[in-house]
Coordinates of N, CA, C and O in Angstrom, one line a residue:
M1 N 6.9 -32.0 -29.1 CA 7.5 -30.7 -28.6 C 7.0 -30.4 -27.2 O 5.8 -30.5 -26.9
S2 N 7.9 -30.0 -26.3 CA 7.6 -29.7 -24.9 C 7.0 -28.3 -24.8 O 7.3 -27.4 -25.6
E3 N 6.2 -28.2 -23.7 CA 5.7 -26.9 -23.4 C 6.7 -26.1 -22.6 O 7.5 -26.6 -21.9
G4 N 6.5 -24.8 -22.7 CA 7.4 -23.9 -21.9 C 6.8 -23.6 -20.6 O 5.7 -24.1 -20.2
L5 N 7.4 -22.8 -19.8 CA 7.0 -22.4 -18.5 C 7.0 -20.9 -18.4 O 8.0 -20.2 -18.6
N6 N 5.8 -20.3 -18.2 CA 5.7 -18.8 -18.0 C 5.3 -18.5 -16.6 O 4.1 -18.5 -16.3
R7 N 6.2 -18.3 -15.7 CA 5.9 -18.0 -14.3 C 6.9 -17.0 -13.8 O 8.1 -17.0 -14.1
C8 N 6.4 -16.1 -13.0 CA 7.3 -15.1 -12.4 C 6.8 -14.8 -11.0 O 5.6 -15.0 -10.6
T9 N 7.7 -14.4 -10.1 CA 7.4 -14.0 -8.7 C 8.2 -12.8 -8.4 O 9.4 -12.6 -8.9
I10 N 7.6 -11.9 -7.8 CA 8.2 -10.6 -7.3 C 7.9 -10.4 -5.9 O 6.8 -10.7 -5.4
L11 N 8.8 -9.7 -5.2 CA 8.5 -9.2 -3.8 C 8.9 -7.8 -3.9 O 10.0 -7.4 -4.1
G12 N 7.9 -6.9 -3.6 CA 8.2 -5.5 -3.7 C 7.1 -4.7 -3.0 O 6.3 -5.2 -2.2
N13 N 7.2 -3.4 -3.2 CA 6.3 -2.4 -2.5 C 5.3 -1.8 -3.5 O 5.7 -1.5 -4.6
L14 N 4.1 -1.6 -3.0 CA 3.1 -1.0 -3.8 C 3.4 0.5 -4.0 O 3.7 1.2 -3.0
G15 N 3.5 1.0 -5.3 CA 3.8 2.4 -5.5 C 2.6 3.3 -5.5 O 2.7 4.5 -5.5
A16 N 1.4 2.7 -5.5 CA 0.2 3.5 -5.4 C -0.9 2.6 -4.9 O -0.8 1.4 -4.9
D17 N -2.0 3.2 -4.4 CA -3.2 2.4 -4.0 C -3.7 1.6 -5.2 O -3.6 2.1 -6.3
P18 N -4.2 0.4 -5.0 CA -4.7 -0.4 -6.0 C -5.9 0.2 -6.8 O -6.6 1.0 -6.2
E19 N -6.1 -0.1 -8.0 CA -7.2 0.4 -8.8 C -8.1 -0.7 -9.2 O -7.6 -1.6 -9.9
L20 N -9.3 -0.7 -8.8 CA -10.2 -1.8 -9.1 C -11.3 -1.3 -10.1 O -11.9 -0.2 -9.9
R21 N -11.4 -2.0 -11.2 CA -12.4 -1.7 -12.2 C -13.3 -2.9 -12.4 O -12.9 -4.1 -12.1
T22 N -14.5 -2.7 -12.9 CA -15.4 -3.7 -13.2 C -15.9 -3.6 -14.7 O -16.2 -2.5 -15.1
T23 N -15.7 -4.6 -15.4 CA -16.1 -4.6 -16.9 C -17.7 -4.6 -17.0 O -18.4 -4.8 -16.0
Q24 N -18.2 -4.3 -18.2 CA -19.6 -4.3 -18.4 C -20.2 -5.7 -18.1 O -21.3 -5.8 -17.7
S25 N -19.4 -6.8 -18.2 CA -19.9 -8.1 -18.0 C -19.8 -8.5 -16.5 O -20.2 -9.6 -16.1
G26 N -19.3 -7.6 -15.6 CA -19.2 -7.8 -14.2 C -17.9 -8.4 -13.7 O -17.7 -8.6 -12.5
Q27 N -16.9 -8.6 -14.6 CA -15.6 -9.1 -14.3 C -14.8 -8.0 -13.5 O -14.7 -6.9 -13.9
K28 N -14.2 -8.4 -12.4 CA -13.4 -7.5 -11.6 C -12.0 -7.5 -12.1 O -11.4 -8.6 -12.4
I29 N -11.3 -6.4 -12.2 CA -9.9 -6.3 -12.7 C -9.2 -5.4 -11.7 O -9.6 -4.2 -11.5
L30 N -8.2 -5.9 -11.0 CA -7.4 -5.1 -10.1 C -6.1 -4.8 -10.7 O -5.4 -5.7 -11.2
K31 N -5.7 -3.5 -10.7 CA -4.4 -3.1 -11.3 C -3.5 -2.6 -10.1 O -3.9 -1.8 -9.3
L32 N -2.3 -3.1 -10.1 CA -1.3 -2.7 -9.1 C 0.0 -2.2 -9.8 O 0.3 -2.7 -10.9
R33 N 0.7 -1.3 -9.1 CA 2.0 -0.9 -9.5 C 3.0 -1.3 -8.4 O 2.8 -0.9 -7.3
V34 N 4.0 -2.2 -8.7 CA 4.8 -2.7 -7.7 C 6.3 -2.3 -8.1 O 6.7 -2.5 -9.2
A35 N 7.0 -1.8 -7.0 CA 8.4 -1.5 -7.2 C 9.3 -2.5 -6.5 O 9.0 -2.9 -5.4
T36 N 10.3 -3.0 -7.3 CA 11.3 -3.9 -6.7 C 12.6 -3.2 -6.8 O 13.0 -2.6 -7.8
T37 N 13.4 -3.3 -5.7 CA 14.7 -2.6 -5.7 C 15.8 -3.6 -5.3 O 15.6 -4.4 -4.4
E38 N 16.8 -3.5 -6.1 CA 18.0 -4.4 -5.8 C 19.2 -3.5 -5.6 O 19.3 -2.4 -6.2
S39 N 20.1 -3.9 -4.8 CA 21.3 -3.1 -4.6 C 22.5 -4.0 -5.1 O 22.5 -5.2 -5.0
Y40 N 23.5 -3.3 -5.5 CA 24.7 -4.0 -6.1 C 25.9 -3.0 -5.9 O 25.8 -1.8 -5.7
L41 N 27.1 -3.6 -6.0 CA 28.3 -2.8 -6.0 C 28.8 -2.6 -7.4 O 28.9 -3.5 -8.3
D42 N 29.0 -1.3 -7.8 CA 29.5 -1.0 -9.1 C 31.0 -1.3 -9.2 O 31.6 -1.8 -8.3
K43 N 31.6 -0.9 -10.4 CA 33.0 -1.2 -10.6 C 33.9 -0.5 -9.6 O 35.0 -1.0 -9.3
S44 N 33.5 0.6 -9.0 CA 34.3 1.3 -8.0 C 34.0 0.9 -6.6 O 34.3 1.5 -5.6
D45 N 33.2 -0.3 -6.4 CA 32.8 -0.8 -5.1 C 32.0 0.2 -4.3 O 32.1 0.3 -3.1
V46 N 31.2 0.9 -5.0 CA 30.2 1.8 -4.4 C 28.8 1.2 -4.5 O 28.4 0.7 -5.6
R47 N 28.1 1.1 -3.4 CA 26.8 0.5 -3.4 C 25.8 1.4 -4.2 O 25.7 2.6 -4.0
Q48 N 25.1 0.7 -5.2 CA 24.1 1.4 -6.0 C 22.8 0.7 -5.8 O 22.7 -0.5 -5.5
E49 N 21.7 1.4 -6.1 CA 20.4 0.8 -6.1 C 19.7 1.0 -7.4 O 19.9 2.0 -8.1
R50 N 18.9 0.0 -7.8 CA 18.2 0.0 -9.1 C 16.8 -0.4 -8.8 O 16.5 -1.5 -8.2
T51 N 15.8 0.4 -9.2 CA 14.4 0.1 -8.9 C 13.7 -0.2 -10.3 O 13.9 0.6 -11.2
E52 N 13.0 -1.3 -10.3 CA 12.2 -1.6 -11.5 C 10.7 -1.5 -11.1 O 10.3 -1.9 -10.0
W53 N 9.9 -1.0 -12.0 CA 8.4 -0.9 -11.8 C 7.7 -1.9 -12.6 O 8.0 -2.1 -13.8
H54 N 6.8 -2.6 -12.0 CA 6.0 -3.7 -12.6 C 4.5 -3.4 -12.6 O 4.0 -2.9 -11.5
S55 N 3.9 -3.7 -13.7 CA 2.4 -3.6 -13.8 C 1.9 -4.9 -13.5 O 2.3 -5.9 -14.1
V56 N 0.9 -5.0 -12.5 CA 0.4 -6.3 -12.1 C -1.2 -6.2 -12.3 O -1.8 -5.2 -11.9
T57 N -1.8 -7.2 -12.9 CA -3.2 -7.3 -13.1 C -3.7 -8.6 -12.5 O -3.1 -9.6 -12.7
M58 N -4.8 -8.5 -11.7 CA -5.5 -9.7 -11.2 C -6.9 -9.7 -11.6 O -7.6 -8.6 -11.4
F59 N -7.4 -10.8 -12.1 CA -8.8 -10.9 -12.6 C -9.6 -11.7 -11.6 O -9.1 -12.6 -10.9
G60 N -10.9 -11.4 -11.4 CA -11.8 -12.2 -10.6 C -12.1 -11.5 -9.3 O -11.7 -10.4 -9.0
P61 N -12.9 -12.3 -8.5 CA -13.4 -11.7 -7.2 C -12.3 -11.5 -6.1 O -12.5 -10.6 -5.3
R62 N -11.2 -12.1 -6.2 CA -10.1 -11.9 -5.2 C -9.6 -10.5 -5.3 O -9.2 -9.9 -4.3
G63 N -9.7 -9.9 -6.5 CA -9.2 -8.5 -6.6 C -10.1 -7.5 -5.8 O -9.6 -6.5 -5.3
D64 N -11.3 -7.8 -5.6 CA -12.2 -7.0 -4.8 C -11.8 -6.9 -3.4 O -11.6 -5.8 -2.8
G65 N -11.5 -8.1 -2.8 CA -11.0 -8.1 -1.4 C -9.6 -7.5 -1.3 O -9.4 -6.7 -0.3
L66 N -8.7 -7.7 -2.2 CA -7.4 -7.2 -2.1 C -7.4 -5.7 -2.2 O -6.6 -5.0 -1.6
S67 N -8.3 -5.1 -3.0 CA -8.4 -3.7 -3.2 C -8.7 -3.0 -1.9 O -8.3 -1.8 -1.7
R68 N -9.4 -3.6 -1.0 CA -9.7 -3.1 0.3 C -8.6 -3.3 1.3 O -8.4 -2.5 2.3
L69 N -7.7 -4.3 1.1 CA -6.7 -4.6 2.1 C -5.4 -3.9 1.8 O -4.6 -3.5 2.7
L70 N -5.1 -3.7 0.5 CA -3.8 -3.2 0.1 C -3.8 -1.7 0.0 O -4.7 -1.1 -0.5
H71 N -2.6 -1.1 0.4 CA -2.5 0.3 0.3 C -1.0 0.7 -0.1 O -0.1 -0.1 0.0
K72 N -0.8 1.9 -0.6 CA 0.5 2.3 -1.1 C 1.5 2.1 0.0 O 1.3 2.4 1.1
G73 N 2.7 1.6 -0.4 CA 3.8 1.4 0.5 C 3.9 0.0 1.1 O 4.9 -0.3 1.6
E74 N 2.8 -0.8 1.0 CA 2.9 -2.1 1.6 C 3.7 -3.1 0.8 O 3.7 -3.0 -0.4
R75 N 4.3 -4.0 1.5 CA 5.2 -5.0 0.8 C 4.3 -6.2 0.5 O 3.5 -6.7 1.3
I76 N 4.4 -6.6 -0.8 CA 3.6 -7.8 -1.3 C 4.4 -8.7 -2.1 O 5.5 -8.4 -2.6
Y77 N 4.0 -10.0 -2.1 CA 4.6 -11.0 -2.8 C 3.6 -11.4 -3.9 O 2.4 -11.7 -3.6
V78 N 4.0 -11.4 -5.2 CA 3.1 -11.7 -6.3 C 3.6 -12.9 -7.1 O 4.8 -13.0 -7.4
E79 N 2.7 -13.8 -7.4 CA 3.0 -15.0 -8.3 C 2.1 -14.8 -9.5 O 0.9 -14.4 -9.3
G80 N 2.6 -15.1 -10.6 CA 1.8 -15.0 -11.8 C 2.6 -15.4 -13.1 O 3.6 -16.1 -13.0
R81 N 2.1 -14.9 -14.2 CA 2.7 -15.1 -15.5 C 2.9 -13.8 -16.2 O 2.2 -12.8 -16.0
L82 N 3.8 -13.7 -17.1 CA 4.0 -12.5 -17.9 C 3.1 -12.6 -19.1 O 2.9 -13.6 -19.7
S83 N 2.6 -11.4 -19.5 CA 1.7 -11.3 -20.6 C 2.1 -10.0 -21.3 O 2.2 -8.9 -20.7
T84 N 2.2 -10.0 -22.7 CA 2.6 -8.9 -23.5 C 1.5 -8.6 -24.4 O 1.0 -9.5 -25.1
S85 N 1.0 -7.3 -24.5 CA 0.0 -6.9 -25.4 C 0.6 -5.8 -26.3 O 1.5 -5.1 -25.9
S86 N -0.1 -5.5 -27.4 CA 0.4 -4.4 -28.2 C -0.8 -3.5 -28.5 O -2.0 -3.9 -28.5
Y87 N -0.5 -2.2 -28.8 CA -1.5 -1.2 -29.1 C -0.8 -0.2 -30.0 O 0.4 -0.1 -30.1
E88 N -1.6 0.7 -30.6 CA -1.1 1.7 -31.4 C -1.3 3.1 -30.8 O -2.4 3.3 -30.3
K89 N -0.3 3.9 -30.8 CA -0.4 5.3 -30.3 C 0.3 6.2 -31.3 O 1.4 6.0 -31.6
D90 N -0.5 7.2 -31.8 CA 0.0 8.1 -32.8 C 0.6 7.4 -34.0 O 1.7 7.8 -34.5
G91 N 0.0 6.3 -34.4 CA 0.5 5.6 -35.6 C 1.7 4.7 -35.3 O 2.2 4.0 -36.2
E92 N 2.1 4.6 -34.1 CA 3.3 3.8 -33.7 C 2.9 2.6 -32.9 O 2.1 2.8 -31.9
K93 N 3.3 1.4 -33.2 CA 3.0 0.2 -32.5 C 3.8 0.2 -31.2 O 5.0 0.3 -31.2
R94 N 3.1 0.0 -30.1 CA 3.8 -0.1 -28.8 C 3.4 -1.4 -28.1 O 2.4 -2.0 -28.4
Y95 N 4.3 -1.8 -27.2 CA 4.1 -3.0 -26.4 C 4.1 -2.8 -24.9 O 4.7 -1.9 -24.5
R96 N 3.3 -3.6 -24.3 CA 3.2 -3.4 -22.8 C 3.3 -4.8 -22.2 O 2.5 -5.7 -22.6
T97 N 4.2 -5.0 -21.3 CA 4.3 -6.3 -20.6 C 3.9 -6.1 -19.1 O 4.3 -5.2 -18.5
E98 N 3.1 -7.0 -18.7 CA 2.6 -7.0 -17.3 C 2.5 -8.4 -16.7 O 2.7 -9.4 -17.4
I99 N 2.4 -8.4 -15.4 CA 2.3 -9.7 -14.7 C 0.8 -9.9 -14.5 O 0.1 -9.1 -13.9
V100 N 0.3 -11.1 -14.9 CA -1.1 -11.5 -14.6 C -1.0 -12.3 -13.4 O -0.5 -13.5 -13.4
A101 N -1.5 -11.8 -12.2 CA -1.3 -12.4 -11.0 C -2.2 -13.6 -10.7 O -3.4 -13.5 -11.1
T102 N -1.7 -14.7 -10.2 CA -2.6 -15.8 -9.7 C -2.6 -15.8 -8.2 O -3.6 -16.4 -7.6
N103 N -1.7 -15.2 -7.5 CA -1.6 -15.2 -6.1 C -0.9 -13.9 -5.6 O 0.1 -13.5 -6.2
V104 N -1.5 -13.2 -4.6 CA -0.9 -12.1 -4.0 C -0.9 -12.3 -2.5 O -1.9 -12.5 -1.9
L105 N 0.3 -12.1 -1.9 CA 0.4 -12.3 -0.4 C 0.8 -10.9 0.2 O 1.7 -10.3 -0.3
L106 N 0.2 -10.5 1.3 CA 0.5 -9.3 2.0 C 1.6 -9.7 3.0 O 1.5 -10.6 3.8
C107 N 2.8 -9.0 2.9 CA 3.9 -9.4 3.7 C 4.3 -8.3 4.7 O 5.2 -8.5 5.5
S108 N 3.5 -7.2 4.8 CA 3.9 -6.2 5.8 C 2.7 -5.7 6.5 O 1.6 -5.9 6.2
G109 N 3.1 -5.0 7.6 CA 2.1 -4.3 8.4 C 1.8 -3.0 7.6 O 1.0 -3.0 6.7
A110 N 2.5 -1.9 7.9 CA 2.2 -0.6 7.2 C 3.5 -0.1 6.7 O 4.6 -0.2 7.2
R111 N 3.4 0.6 5.5 CA 4.4 1.4 4.9 C 5.7 0.6 4.7 O 6.8 1.1 5.0
G112 N 5.6 -0.6 4.2 CA 6.8 -1.3 3.8 C 7.5 -2.0 4.9 O 8.6 -2.6 4.8
D113 N 7.0 -2.0 6.1 CA 7.6 -2.7 7.3 C 7.6 -4.2 6.9 O 6.6 -4.7 6.4
A114 N 8.7 -4.9 7.2 CA 8.8 -6.3 6.7 C 8.1 -7.2 7.7 O 8.1 -8.4 7.4
A115 N 7.6 -6.8 8.8 CA 6.9 -7.7 9.7 C 5.5 -8.1 9.1 O 4.8 -7.3 8.6
P116 N 5.2 -9.3 9.2 CA 3.9 -9.8 8.7 C 2.7 -9.1 9.4 O 2.9 -8.7 10.6
R117 N 1.6 -9.0 8.8 CA 0.4 -8.3 9.4 C 0.0 -9.0 10.7 O -0.5 -8.3 11.6
Q118 N 0.3 -10.3 10.9 CA 0.0 -11.0 12.1 C 0.7 -10.3 13.3 O 0.1 -10.1 14.3
A119 N 1.9 -9.9 13.1 CA 2.7 -9.2 14.2 C 2.0 -7.8 14.5 O 2.0 -7.4 15.6
A120 N 1.5 -7.2 13.5 CA 0.9 -5.9 13.7 C -0.3 -6.0 14.5 O -0.7 -5.0 15.2
R121 N -1.0 -7.1 14.5 CA -2.2 -7.3 15.3 C -1.9 -7.7 16.7 O -2.7 -7.6 17.6
D122 N -0.7 -8.1 17.0 CA -0.3 -8.6 18.3 C 0.5 -7.5 19.0 O 1.7 -7.4 18.7
P123 N -0.1 -6.7 19.9 CA 0.7 -5.6 20.5 C 1.9 -6.1 21.4 O 2.8 -5.3 21.6
G124 N 1.9 -7.3 21.8 CA 3.0 -7.8 22.7 C 4.2 -8.2 21.9 O 5.3 -8.4 22.4
R125 N 4.1 -8.3 20.6 CA 5.2 -8.7 19.7 C 5.8 -7.5 19.0 O 5.1 -6.7 18.5
R126 N 7.1 -7.4 19.0 CA 7.8 -6.3 18.4 C 7.8 -6.3 16.9 O 8.1 -5.3 16.3
G127 N 7.7 -7.4 16.3 CA 7.8 -7.5 14.8 C 9.0 -8.2 14.4 O 9.9 -8.4 15.2
V128 N 9.1 -8.5 13.2 CA 10.2 -9.2 12.6 C 11.1 -8.2 11.9 O 10.7 -7.3 11.3
P129 N 12.5 -8.3 12.1 CA 13.3 -7.3 11.5 C 13.2 -7.3 10.0 O 12.7 -8.3 9.4
G130 N 13.7 -6.3 9.3 CA 13.6 -6.1 7.9 C 14.4 -7.2 7.1 O 15.0 -8.0 7.7
S131 N 14.2 -7.1 5.8 CA 14.9 -8.1 5.0 C 16.4 -8.0 5.0 O 16.9 -7.0 5.3
I132 N 17.0 -9.2 4.8 CA 18.5 -9.2 4.8 C 18.9 -9.1 3.4 O 18.5 -9.9 2.5
P133 N 19.8 -8.2 3.0 CA 20.2 -8.1 1.6 C 20.8 -9.4 1.1 O 21.6 -10.0 1.7
G134 N 20.4 -9.7 -0.1 CA 20.8 -11.0 -0.7 C 20.1 -12.2 -0.3 O 20.5 -13.3 -0.7
R135 N 19.1 -12.1 0.6 CA 18.5 -13.3 1.1 C 17.0 -13.1 1.1 O 16.3 -13.2 2.2
P136 N 16.3 -12.9 0.0 CA 14.9 -12.7 -0.1 C 14.1 -13.9 0.2 O 13.0 -13.8 0.6
S137 N 14.7 -15.1 0.1 CA 13.9 -16.3 0.4 C 13.4 -16.4 1.8 O 12.3 -16.9 2.0
K138 N 14.1 -15.9 2.8 CA 13.7 -15.9 4.1 C 12.4 -15.1 4.3 O 11.4 -15.5 4.9
E139 N 12.4 -13.9 3.7 CA 11.2 -13.1 3.8 C 10.0 -13.7 3.0 O 8.9 -13.6 3.5
I140 N 10.3 -14.3 1.9 CA 9.2 -14.9 1.1 C 8.6 -16.0 2.0 O 7.4 -16.2 2.1
R141 N 9.5 -16.8 2.6 CA 8.9 -17.9 3.5 C 8.1 -17.3 4.6 O 7.1 -17.9 5.0
R142 N 8.5 -16.2 5.2 CA 7.8 -15.6 6.2 C 6.4 -15.1 5.7 O 5.4 -15.3 6.4
C143 N 6.4 -14.5 4.5 CA 5.1 -14.1 3.9 C 4.2 -15.3 3.7 O 3.0 -15.3 4.1
Q144 N 4.7 -16.4 3.2 CA 3.9 -17.6 2.9 C 3.4 -18.2 4.2 O 2.3 -18.6 4.3
S145 N 4.3 -18.3 5.2 CA 3.8 -18.9 6.5 C 2.8 -18.1 7.2 O 1.9 -18.6 7.8
S146 N 2.9 -16.7 7.1 CA 1.9 -15.9 7.8 C 0.6 -16.0 7.0 O -0.5 -15.9 7.6
S147 N 0.7 -16.1 5.7 CA -0.5 -16.3 4.9 C -1.2 -17.6 5.3 O -2.5 -17.7 5.4
K148 N -0.5 -18.7 5.5 CA -1.0 -20.0 5.8 C -1.7 -19.9 7.2 O -2.7 -20.5 7.4
R149 N -1.1 -19.2 8.1 CA -1.7 -19.1 9.5 C -3.0 -18.4 9.4 O -4.0 -18.8 10.1
R150 N -3.1 -17.3 8.6 CA -4.4 -16.6 8.5 C -5.4 -17.4 7.9 O -6.6 -17.4 8.3
T151 N -5.1 -18.2 6.8 CA -6.1 -19.0 6.1 C -6.5 -20.2 7.0 O -7.6 -20.7 6.9
S152 N -5.6 -20.8 7.7 CA -5.9 -22.0 8.5 C -6.7 -21.7 9.7 O -7.5 -22.5 10.2
S153 N -6.6 -20.5 10.3 CA -7.3 -20.1 11.5 C -8.7 -19.6 11.1 O -9.5 -19.4 12.0
A154 N -9.0 -19.3 9.8 CA -10.3 -18.8 9.4 C -11.3 -19.9 9.4 O -11.1 -21.0 9.3

């Protein structure tokens, strides 16, 4: 029997500042709320927007550093897997699905600006224009390449 693949990627904006907790055993847990918005044309050819909210959790020491870098409104790219847990509330069984992140890339300067943070540090550069509707792959590549530049220069 073959194994399945549980992998997801999202590109969105932080809806709140990150929440960092530490368990009794010292494990760091970072909780993020990320909004993704898509636009579409309805049956009457009127442009509509739909926003989905995602719960993202990251375990380990990377969460500590990210909690200091990330702020509400910033654009981030998240890679991870889906995880569903259940709990009881008022005698009723409820389910919660979240993304357990393996990688988080910062894609913006401030407040959802689509320019990578590298551009925000360079006062001579005006920044990169915002995302093009229907073409998120360009922005994702820009996030990944700016992340590689930061890690390779360190």
